[in-house]
């Protein structure tokens, strides 16, 4: 057969064979083993190559389709496994240079034209060649081919292709760059490398890098290029540029070009013609023809920063600072902002400025961060060359202000940090354009401005020239300008900076600055203020500045030098005399009609300075005994009318009344006036006799004025936010500022406000609370105050309940809101409603009087008043409540109830408590309309009963029981709920319904608990409750009505009966033990038990066919069993002389439930509440021996039921982890009562489950069940023979765990659900077996387990869990088995190093850039650090191994780039190991480590010495 195919080569070359047949034959010849050709692979490859060459040289005419198929044929050969195998076996395949030339030409054509035919096939061929070393030699052997290929590939990418070709193209570029970098590293001719890079690669690579940096192919929605590949290509481009344009051999040429140095070294003769490398690079960079005009400027700008960084990285070292600087002006000259004319600069768009300024920021940051600029050296040696350049840059920036670009501020900040003299000649213009006149609105702009101002102020603080700086600031403020267009001088950012600066200043400089401000105000503003609106605005700016200086200076105290105190006092007196009073006089005597703006700004300025002066005067008077206030002493002054404090010394009260009339604007002036009145209140309260009538009258008037001054603005409201700075108070922000002032001083004001004012305050508080969900501020948003935030803070403040009057008024506002909604749904006449529900129409002060009078008349057992209210409500519930609420009304009431839920209702005064209770009860029994959905109805009723329960846990709970019996409340509640239950169209197993039952049950239980605690007519109340429930039960079970009974009503009745038994049972049992229980209560309890049992049996019979028992049923039967057993034990004790066997009331029923629960237990596991109730029943059943069936062992049945739950594949691992505590509680009781034989049976089952055959049979559930049971056993308290049995089996358990873990870890994927519990059990065994595991071999088996556990390719949540468990096992060995560890330290360190390496792997900076999972890795890193500390604490054992631990750490850390937080934690740990290393160890590491690792160690050791060692030596110095 082989001979048949031997003529294929002739057919391929034959002109008569069609190209279709040729391609089919060639394909067949390649894949067929029957085709025998000498050197077949080479022949076929050459045929395809020659065909393509002939076509492209116009010697052969082929269809485009045939050409493309020829390329695909070559590609298939290059990527075939057959070719790879041949090359591996040593066979030589020659590609021929002609093929790669054709490939290069095709890529060139693609880069120059729009045609993309065959591009994917050609690129795939290229990729196949470059990815195979044996084939890639055709490119690497001839350097010009790889350079040409790389150049054209980059140009092709610069045309921004789209679609599938993108990923393929960049894979090829990545490969080509990799090959070229290897060639470049081996290049011995630096001139050639420089020429290749600058001549062919520089321009396309810079354009490509710019496009990659801009995310052209990696942005969301395109997804055409992996970010990792994009980053790798950028890194390769940078490495290629560094290796070509900035080689170490070119340093002398750069020096010759930049520093005019003549090098006499003969070794550089080969480079004598390469005179200007930087000029060459720059000429290629700024050449206008290599990319689109729209892209050129951005490419140049981004490339300037890159080239400077590459130059810097290559040549910066001590002595080369000037060289590195000389490059800066040349590269800066490439930017448009450095060379455009004035008119052209003004025409640049903001986006263009942003791009260029970001580059300039990078250049200046490199200079600043690496000490390129030495001021003295520049001045002495270089004629201030650097200084003049930076001055030119500064002038450019200041003359062309770009305050809308954050980078503009950062560039100025960098210049200021280099040398303040660079900016000082233009300091006034800098302050004007960057602060005073700047329009800064965006958050990023504000932060950049704040950083610049911080640098400016801190610079002048260090220079002790702050007054000089303020002189410039004042000069700018006082310049002629359109003041109305200026923003406030001191917004939050500049204010913070100024405050920080002032705290660092000595008092003398503060006083100098203060005096300067006063002089400027007096000389430049005050004389020209009358009638000039611009001057009024300037006066406000200066006042804000003066306020900031005075408020944020360091306070004087008694230790301050006397000259400073005297100077301060003189300045205060001068300010009051020469500035504050003249401003107030000007305000009082305006002389002629004035503009409203002028009047407002002058009053703002005058009152701000008045408030500032008064506040500072008070502060100085309190803190410094040697300061004598102009307004007189603040202490020990008898309170007479004439001695009451004035708002300001020298200004009479009548003048203030005039000022108040003038300051009617919602602005800063009114805010400061309120502050003055507040200051006056504080001064009055500090006097010794502040409780005199005159003082109290004054305090009340002042408090009323403060609250009233902003009442109208608060009623109007605002959505504006305020930054908390006095200078930014305006008509828009005034309501927020005023509300903040009132709320911040509530503790002072509240005692002196009238009841009407308190109610007004409460209504504002309620009105300004945020809606259902407040909007969360963005992370990039300045923190600010709003009305909603302030009110919410008051509501949640712990001080709010302490302000009793406000708390009560606020509650009354809420109840009035609820009442108004209720009344809007009234279905009867208001007068009739007022008779039926009088508490809905009573205001708070009437409520107090009404209920207090009733309490005075009613005795502890006053029946008549109690019966009146209860019977009235009960009749309304039965006959039809006179109020019906619809959906919208219900939602509005729910909103109010949610606010009530935040209040502390347990501390209300008695009248408010009673009123709230009656209102909430009225709400709970209100009729709801058809528009109210079931979910909203349930939520509403839940909220009502939750609040009622909260009230009845309060201190005034007894007050309600003075007007109503508990039994009446019980009856009203259940009657209304039974009536409404037909509307609950939800499933009885719905979580919302079960939660509702829980809330109602808790309220009923709370009522009855209150009854038993207070012992209020116990027999009377419980008889009525039992009688009422008997009636309901009779109705429910009578005849055939049970089928018509709705299931929600049944469950309500069941919950009610259960809560009755739950409260009455323990109470009767306790009183019986004390011989105090009335016989009537015992009878009532017995009836309750019988009714509950009958009801449960009725539900059992009705729901027997159901899939599983309802949770309410299980909880009820558990309670019944508990109470029944308690009664039975008491009864048995009483008649023990007669018989020992007294049957329980419902024995058969309990046994039926027990059997059903055992069978349903796995199905119940998913419902935690239901499962807990089942566990409680089984525990009680197990302890009640008289219930146990005689034919079977209850212990065995329950144990197998538990195993069944744990082994059920339908029960998820997460659920098993949740129910472990409940199973543990049951097992604890079983083990306490069970026999040794029972325990033996349990251990046999566990060991069978741990058998390795289960893993071979893939029965993971049986293994998981046995492991979990072992874990639960370890949590139980075992004693005596049971403990001995368990620890005798311990070696067998550890061996089984080792085998199971080894088999599990060989599975793919690894069953972590089994591995995790195995590690938990192992850690617990090692901890608890500290004294009992005596064979070291069994402890050592733990290391083999840990070494097989996988720590890679895990999800973050899985990784965190497995890591913690492995750490816990290691820690258990370290702490509990030190002798074993001492003999197995290498094994211990191997296991620990796996943890360290895994943290490094998971904590590396990933391509995604997401840090969502970083918290898990950080927690693991903390555990590693902690383990390092425990190892370091055992210095004697680990000293020998410490250098090896350090070596392993640095070797691994060199491979990754860690997140800073992870790196910091790991370094803190390894520092502790370095503490164990002696000097020879350090020298050994420096010598023995590999070069790259050695650098990492050197850096690590330097940081260790600098930070860790120095710190601890400092601590030891002060340690005894």
PDB file of C-alpha atoms in Angstrom, residues 723-917:
ATOM      1  CA  UNK A 723     -19.318  71.161  56.371  1.00  0.00           C
ATOM      2  CA  UNK A 724     -19.369  72.361  59.981  1.00  0.00           C
ATOM      3  CA  UNK A 725     -17.302  75.499  59.322  1.00  0.00           C
ATOM      4  CA  UNK A 726     -18.632  78.817  60.618  1.00  0.00           C
ATOM      5  CA  UNK A 727     -17.477  80.609  57.482  1.00  0.00           C
ATOM      6  CA  UNK A 728     -19.700  78.534  55.200  1.00  0.00           C
ATOM      7  CA  UNK A 729     -22.995  79.283  56.968  1.00  0.00           C
ATOM      8  CA  UNK A 730     -25.325  80.765  54.347  1.00  0.00           C
ATOM      9  CA  UNK A 731     -29.054  81.070  53.706  1.00  0.00           C
ATOM     10  CA  UNK A 732     -28.938  77.558  52.264  1.00  0.00           C
ATOM     11  CA  UNK A 733     -27.012  75.898  55.102  1.00  0.00           C
ATOM     12  CA  UNK A 734     -28.370  78.012  57.980  1.00  0.00           C
ATOM     13  CA  UNK A 735     -31.129  75.508  58.972  1.00  0.00           C
ATOM     14  CA  UNK A 736     -28.526  72.743  59.314  1.00  0.00           C
ATOM     15  CA  UNK A 737     -26.125  74.961  61.280  1.00  0.00           C
ATOM     16  CA  UNK A 738     -28.898  76.144  63.605  1.00  0.00           C
ATOM     17  CA  UNK A 739     -30.196  72.603  64.182  1.00  0.00           C
ATOM     18  CA  UNK A 740     -26.647  71.453  64.903  1.00  0.00           C
ATOM     19  CA  UNK A 741     -26.241  74.292  67.419  1.00  0.00           C
ATOM     20  CA  UNK A 742     -29.486  73.392  69.197  1.00  0.00           C
ATOM     21  CA  UNK A 743     -28.862  69.650  69.236  1.00  0.00           C
ATOM     22  CA  UNK A 744     -25.222  70.001  70.376  1.00  0.00           C
ATOM     23  CA  UNK A 745     -26.345  71.991  73.410  1.00  0.00           C
ATOM     24  CA  UNK A 746     -29.579  70.203  74.266  1.00  0.00           C
ATOM     25  CA  UNK A 747     -28.300  69.197  77.683  1.00  0.00           C
ATOM     26  CA  UNK A 748     -28.000  72.911  78.560  1.00  0.00           C
ATOM     27  CA  UNK A 749     -31.128  74.164  76.805  1.00  0.00           C
ATOM     28  CA  UNK A 750     -33.661  71.467  77.646  1.00  0.00           C
ATOM     29  CA  UNK A 751     -34.040  72.428  81.309  1.00  0.00           C
ATOM     30  CA  UNK A 752     -35.021  76.008  80.441  1.00  0.00           C
ATOM     31  CA  UNK A 753     -37.379  75.465  77.528  1.00  0.00           C
ATOM     32  CA  UNK A 754     -41.144  75.850  77.966  1.00  0.00           C
ATOM     33  CA  UNK A 755     -43.386  72.827  77.310  1.00  0.00           C
ATOM     34  CA  UNK A 756     -44.483  74.371  74.002  1.00  0.00           C
ATOM     35  CA  UNK A 757     -40.866  74.811  72.936  1.00  0.00           C
ATOM     36  CA  UNK A 758     -40.081  71.221  73.887  1.00  0.00           C
ATOM     37  CA  UNK A 759     -43.041  70.023  71.798  1.00  0.00           C
ATOM     38  CA  UNK A 760     -41.863  72.194  68.913  1.00  0.00           C
ATOM     39  CA  UNK A 761     -38.379  70.694  69.263  1.00  0.00           C
ATOM     40  CA  UNK A 762     -39.819  67.175  69.283  1.00  0.00           C
ATOM     41  CA  UNK A 763     -41.906  67.850  66.173  1.00  0.00           C
ATOM     42  CA  UNK A 764     -38.834  69.161  64.305  1.00  0.00           C
ATOM     43  CA  UNK A 765     -36.907  66.075  65.387  1.00  0.00           C
ATOM     44  CA  UNK A 766     -39.638  63.783  64.073  1.00  0.00           C
ATOM     45  CA  UNK A 767     -40.051  65.731  60.849  1.00  0.00           C
ATOM     46  CA  UNK A 768     -36.340  65.765  60.016  1.00  0.00           C
ATOM     47  CA  UNK A 769     -35.672  62.080  60.618  1.00  0.00           C
ATOM     48  CA  UNK A 770     -34.455  60.235  57.496  1.00  0.00           C
ATOM     49  CA  UNK A 771     -36.897  58.136  55.492  1.00  0.00           C
ATOM     50  CA  UNK A 772     -37.043  54.379  55.463  1.00  0.00           C
ATOM     51  CA  UNK A 773     -33.474  54.028  54.181  1.00  0.00           C
ATOM     52  CA  UNK A 774     -31.047  56.908  54.291  1.00  0.00           C
ATOM     53  CA  UNK A 775     -28.737  57.341  51.348  1.00  0.00           C
ATOM     54  CA  UNK A 776     -25.224  56.253  52.131  1.00  0.00           C
ATOM     55  CA  UNK A 777     -22.509  58.696  51.230  1.00  0.00           C
ATOM     56  CA  UNK A 778     -19.937  57.815  48.646  1.00  0.00           C
ATOM     57  CA  UNK A 779     -16.429  56.919  49.767  1.00  0.00           C
ATOM     58  CA  UNK A 780     -15.186  59.850  47.659  1.00  0.00           C
ATOM     59  CA  UNK A 781     -17.452  62.373  49.347  1.00  0.00           C
ATOM     60  CA  UNK A 782     -16.558  64.901  51.980  1.00  0.00           C
ATOM     61  CA  UNK A 783     -18.164  64.186  55.370  1.00  0.00           C
ATOM     62  CA  UNK A 784     -20.879  66.735  56.003  1.00  0.00           C
ATOM     63  CA  UNK A 785     -23.884  67.430  58.208  1.00  0.00           C
ATOM     64  CA  UNK A 786     -27.527  67.338  57.145  1.00  0.00           C
ATOM     65  CA  UNK A 787     -30.767  67.741  59.082  1.00  0.00           C
ATOM     66  CA  UNK A 788     -31.412  63.996  58.709  1.00  0.00           C
ATOM     67  CA  UNK A 789     -27.979  62.952  59.990  1.00  0.00           C
ATOM     68  CA  UNK A 790     -28.220  65.245  63.026  1.00  0.00           C
ATOM     69  CA  UNK A 791     -31.726  64.068  63.956  1.00  0.00           C
ATOM     70  CA  UNK A 792     -30.786  60.432  63.488  1.00  0.00           C
ATOM     71  CA  UNK A 793     -27.798  60.945  65.807  1.00  0.00           C
ATOM     72  CA  UNK A 794     -30.113  62.430  68.481  1.00  0.00           C
ATOM     73  CA  UNK A 795     -32.535  59.534  68.185  1.00  0.00           C
ATOM     74  CA  UNK A 796     -29.764  56.961  68.701  1.00  0.00           C
ATOM     75  CA  UNK A 797     -27.912  58.907  71.374  1.00  0.00           C
ATOM     76  CA  UNK A 798     -27.719  57.325  74.849  1.00  0.00           C
ATOM     77  CA  UNK A 799     -28.451  60.790  76.286  1.00  0.00           C
ATOM     78  CA  UNK A 800     -31.836  61.079  74.552  1.00  0.00           C
ATOM     79  CA  UNK A 801     -33.791  58.977  77.115  1.00  0.00           C
ATOM     80  CA  UNK A 802     -32.104  60.978  79.905  1.00  0.00           C
ATOM     81  CA  UNK A 803     -33.753  64.175  78.582  1.00  0.00           C
ATOM     82  CA  UNK A 804     -37.103  63.036  79.933  1.00  0.00           C
ATOM     83  CA  UNK A 805     -39.197  66.012  78.808  1.00  0.00           C
ATOM     84  CA  UNK A 806     -37.964  65.860  75.218  1.00  0.00           C
ATOM     85  CA  UNK A 807     -38.185  62.070  75.133  1.00  0.00           C
ATOM     86  CA  UNK A 808     -41.798  62.224  76.358  1.00  0.00           C
ATOM     87  CA  UNK A 809     -42.702  65.043  73.981  1.00  0.00           C
ATOM     88  CA  UNK A 810     -41.190  63.150  71.085  1.00  0.00           C
ATOM     89  CA  UNK A 811     -43.155  60.049  72.057  1.00  0.00           C
ATOM     90  CA  UNK A 812     -46.334  62.153  72.212  1.00  0.00           C
ATOM     91  CA  UNK A 813     -45.597  63.508  68.722  1.00  0.00           C
ATOM     92  CA  UNK A 814     -45.309  59.934  67.506  1.00  0.00           C
ATOM     93  CA  UNK A 815     -48.513  58.879  69.249  1.00  0.00           C
ATOM     94  CA  UNK A 816     -50.321  61.947  67.870  1.00  0.00           C
ATOM     95  CA  UNK A 817     -49.148  60.911  64.416  1.00  0.00           C
ATOM     96  CA  UNK A 818     -50.501  57.406  64.962  1.00  0.00           C
ATOM     97  CA  UNK A 819     -53.749  58.807  66.391  1.00  0.00           C
ATOM     98  CA  UNK A 820     -54.289  61.108  63.431  1.00  0.00           C
ATOM     99  CA  UNK A 821     -53.894  58.190  61.035  1.00  0.00           C
ATOM    100  CA  UNK A 822     -56.237  56.078  63.163  1.00  0.00           C
ATOM    101  CA  UNK A 823     -58.858  58.828  63.250  1.00  0.00           C
ATOM    102  CA  UNK A 824     -58.627  59.173  59.462  1.00  0.00           C
ATOM    103  CA  UNK A 825     -59.856  55.580  59.248  1.00  0.00           C
ATOM    104  CA  UNK A 826     -62.751  56.061  61.723  1.00  0.00           C
ATOM    105  CA  UNK A 827     -66.105  54.607  60.637  1.00  0.00           C
ATOM    106  CA  UNK A 828     -68.166  56.318  63.349  1.00  0.00           C
ATOM    107  CA  UNK A 829     -68.749  59.875  64.504  1.00  0.00           C
ATOM    108  CA  UNK A 830     -65.738  61.479  66.248  1.00  0.00           C
ATOM    109  CA  UNK A 831     -67.782  62.153  69.412  1.00  0.00           C
ATOM    110  CA  UNK A 832     -68.760  58.485  69.653  1.00  0.00           C
ATOM    111  CA  UNK A 833     -65.164  57.446  68.946  1.00  0.00           C
ATOM    112  CA  UNK A 834     -64.046  59.809  71.724  1.00  0.00           C
ATOM    113  CA  UNK A 835     -66.322  57.992  74.162  1.00  0.00           C
ATOM    114  CA  UNK A 836     -65.214  54.543  73.024  1.00  0.00           C
ATOM    115  CA  UNK A 837     -61.440  55.274  72.809  1.00  0.00           C
ATOM    116  CA  UNK A 838     -60.893  58.426  74.926  1.00  0.00           C
ATOM    117  CA  UNK A 839     -57.087  58.071  75.040  1.00  0.00           C
ATOM    118  CA  UNK A 840     -56.870  58.778  71.318  1.00  0.00           C
ATOM    119  CA  UNK A 841     -58.011  62.368  71.843  1.00  0.00           C
ATOM    120  CA  UNK A 842     -56.057  63.337  74.958  1.00  0.00           C
ATOM    121  CA  UNK A 843     -52.924  65.490  74.865  1.00  0.00           C
ATOM    122  CA  UNK A 844     -49.966  64.655  77.059  1.00  0.00           C
ATOM    123  CA  UNK A 845     -50.627  67.037  79.954  1.00  0.00           C
ATOM    124  CA  UNK A 846     -54.274  65.917  80.137  1.00  0.00           C
ATOM    125  CA  UNK A 847     -53.198  62.283  80.081  1.00  0.00           C
ATOM    126  CA  UNK A 848     -50.996  62.870  83.097  1.00  0.00           C
ATOM    127  CA  UNK A 849     -53.783  64.449  85.105  1.00  0.00           C
ATOM    128  CA  UNK A 850     -56.440  61.941  84.044  1.00  0.00           C
ATOM    129  CA  UNK A 851     -54.530  58.753  84.815  1.00  0.00           C
ATOM    130  CA  UNK A 852     -52.959  60.066  88.001  1.00  0.00           C
ATOM    131  CA  UNK A 853     -56.448  60.881  89.324  1.00  0.00           C
ATOM    132  CA  UNK A 854     -57.669  57.421  88.395  1.00  0.00           C
ATOM    133  CA  UNK A 855     -54.709  55.794  90.153  1.00  0.00           C
ATOM    134  CA  UNK A 856     -55.456  57.809  93.278  1.00  0.00           C
ATOM    135  CA  UNK A 857     -59.023  56.468  93.423  1.00  0.00           C
ATOM    136  CA  UNK A 858     -58.340  52.860  92.468  1.00  0.00           C
ATOM    137  CA  UNK A 859     -57.100  50.367  95.037  1.00  0.00           C
ATOM    138  CA  UNK A 860     -54.838  47.450  94.202  1.00  0.00           C
ATOM    139  CA  UNK A 861     -57.874  45.287  93.458  1.00  0.00           C
ATOM    140  CA  UNK A 862     -60.218  47.967  92.142  1.00  0.00           C
ATOM    141  CA  UNK A 863     -62.487  45.932  89.900  1.00  0.00           C
ATOM    142  CA  UNK A 864     -64.762  48.566  88.459  1.00  0.00           C
ATOM    143  CA  UNK A 865     -62.289  50.783  86.527  1.00  0.00           C
ATOM    144  CA  UNK A 866     -60.404  47.702  85.327  1.00  0.00           C
ATOM    145  CA  UNK A 867     -63.537  46.088  83.998  1.00  0.00           C
ATOM    146  CA  UNK A 868     -64.777  49.241  82.299  1.00  0.00           C
ATOM    147  CA  UNK A 869     -61.878  49.693  79.822  1.00  0.00           C
ATOM    148  CA  UNK A 870     -61.406  45.977  79.146  1.00  0.00           C
ATOM    149  CA  UNK A 871     -65.096  45.251  78.539  1.00  0.00           C
ATOM    150  CA  UNK A 872     -65.335  48.287  76.295  1.00  0.00           C
ATOM    151  CA  UNK A 873     -62.393  47.102  74.158  1.00  0.00           C
ATOM    152  CA  UNK A 874     -63.634  43.505  74.129  1.00  0.00           C
ATOM    153  CA  UNK A 875     -67.100  44.518  72.969  1.00  0.00           C
ATOM    154  CA  UNK A 876     -65.521  46.645  70.203  1.00  0.00           C
ATOM    155  CA  UNK A 877     -63.424  43.709  69.047  1.00  0.00           C
ATOM    156  CA  UNK A 878     -66.392  41.326  68.987  1.00  0.00           C
ATOM    157  CA  UNK A 879     -68.922  43.702  67.461  1.00  0.00           C
ATOM    158  CA  UNK A 880     -66.631  45.345  64.952  1.00  0.00           C
ATOM    159  CA  UNK A 881     -63.866  47.864  65.675  1.00  0.00           C
ATOM    160  CA  UNK A 882     -64.923  51.422  64.725  1.00  0.00           C
ATOM    161  CA  UNK A 883     -61.668  52.065  62.820  1.00  0.00           C
ATOM    162  CA  UNK A 884     -60.539  50.455  59.568  1.00  0.00           C
ATOM    163  CA  UNK A 885     -57.128  51.102  58.044  1.00  0.00           C
ATOM    164  CA  UNK A 886     -56.233  50.695  54.377  1.00  0.00           C
ATOM    165  CA  UNK A 887     -52.840  50.009  52.777  1.00  0.00           C
ATOM    166  CA  UNK A 888     -51.408  53.562  52.671  1.00  0.00           C
ATOM    167  CA  UNK A 889     -52.566  54.345  56.210  1.00  0.00           C
ATOM    168  CA  UNK A 890     -51.005  51.118  57.446  1.00  0.00           C
ATOM    169  CA  UNK A 891     -47.678  51.941  55.770  1.00  0.00           C
ATOM    170  CA  UNK A 892     -47.604  55.423  57.356  1.00  0.00           C
ATOM    171  CA  UNK A 893     -48.303  53.975  60.811  1.00  0.00           C
ATOM    172  CA  UNK A 894     -45.597  51.347  60.252  1.00  0.00           C
ATOM    173  CA  UNK A 895     -43.115  54.149  59.583  1.00  0.00           C
ATOM    174  CA  UNK A 896     -44.023  55.776  62.904  1.00  0.00           C
ATOM    175  CA  UNK A 897     -43.849  52.458  64.744  1.00  0.00           C
ATOM    176  CA  UNK A 898     -40.354  51.846  63.384  1.00  0.00           C
ATOM    177  CA  UNK A 899     -39.280  55.145  64.962  1.00  0.00           C
ATOM    178  CA  UNK A 900     -40.975  54.153  68.238  1.00  0.00           C
ATOM    179  CA  UNK A 901     -38.995  50.903  68.109  1.00  0.00           C
ATOM    180  CA  UNK A 902     -35.750  52.858  68.428  1.00  0.00           C
ATOM    181  CA  UNK A 903     -36.872  54.503  71.701  1.00  0.00           C
ATOM    182  CA  UNK A 904     -36.258  53.070  75.150  1.00  0.00           C
ATOM    183  CA  UNK A 905     -39.854  52.341  76.112  1.00  0.00           C
ATOM    184  CA  UNK A 906     -38.887  50.518  79.303  1.00  0.00           C
ATOM    185  CA  UNK A 907     -38.109  53.766  81.128  1.00  0.00           C
ATOM    186  CA  UNK A 908     -41.286  55.771  80.458  1.00  0.00           C
ATOM    187  CA  UNK A 909     -43.114  57.637  83.174  1.00  0.00           C
ATOM    188  CA  UNK A 910     -46.345  55.985  84.294  1.00  0.00           C
ATOM    189  CA  UNK A 911     -48.872  58.178  82.404  1.00  0.00           C
ATOM    190  CA  UNK A 912     -46.929  57.929  79.137  1.00  0.00           C
ATOM    191  CA  UNK A 913     -46.509  54.187  79.641  1.00  0.00           C
ATOM    192  CA  UNK A 914     -50.256  53.641  80.070  1.00  0.00           C
ATOM    193  CA  UNK A 915     -51.116  55.917  77.176  1.00  0.00           C
ATOM    194  CA  UNK A 916     -48.608  54.177  74.884  1.00  0.00           C
ATOM    195  CA  UNK A 917     -49.899  50.752  75.922  1.00  0.00           C
TER     196      UNK A 917
END
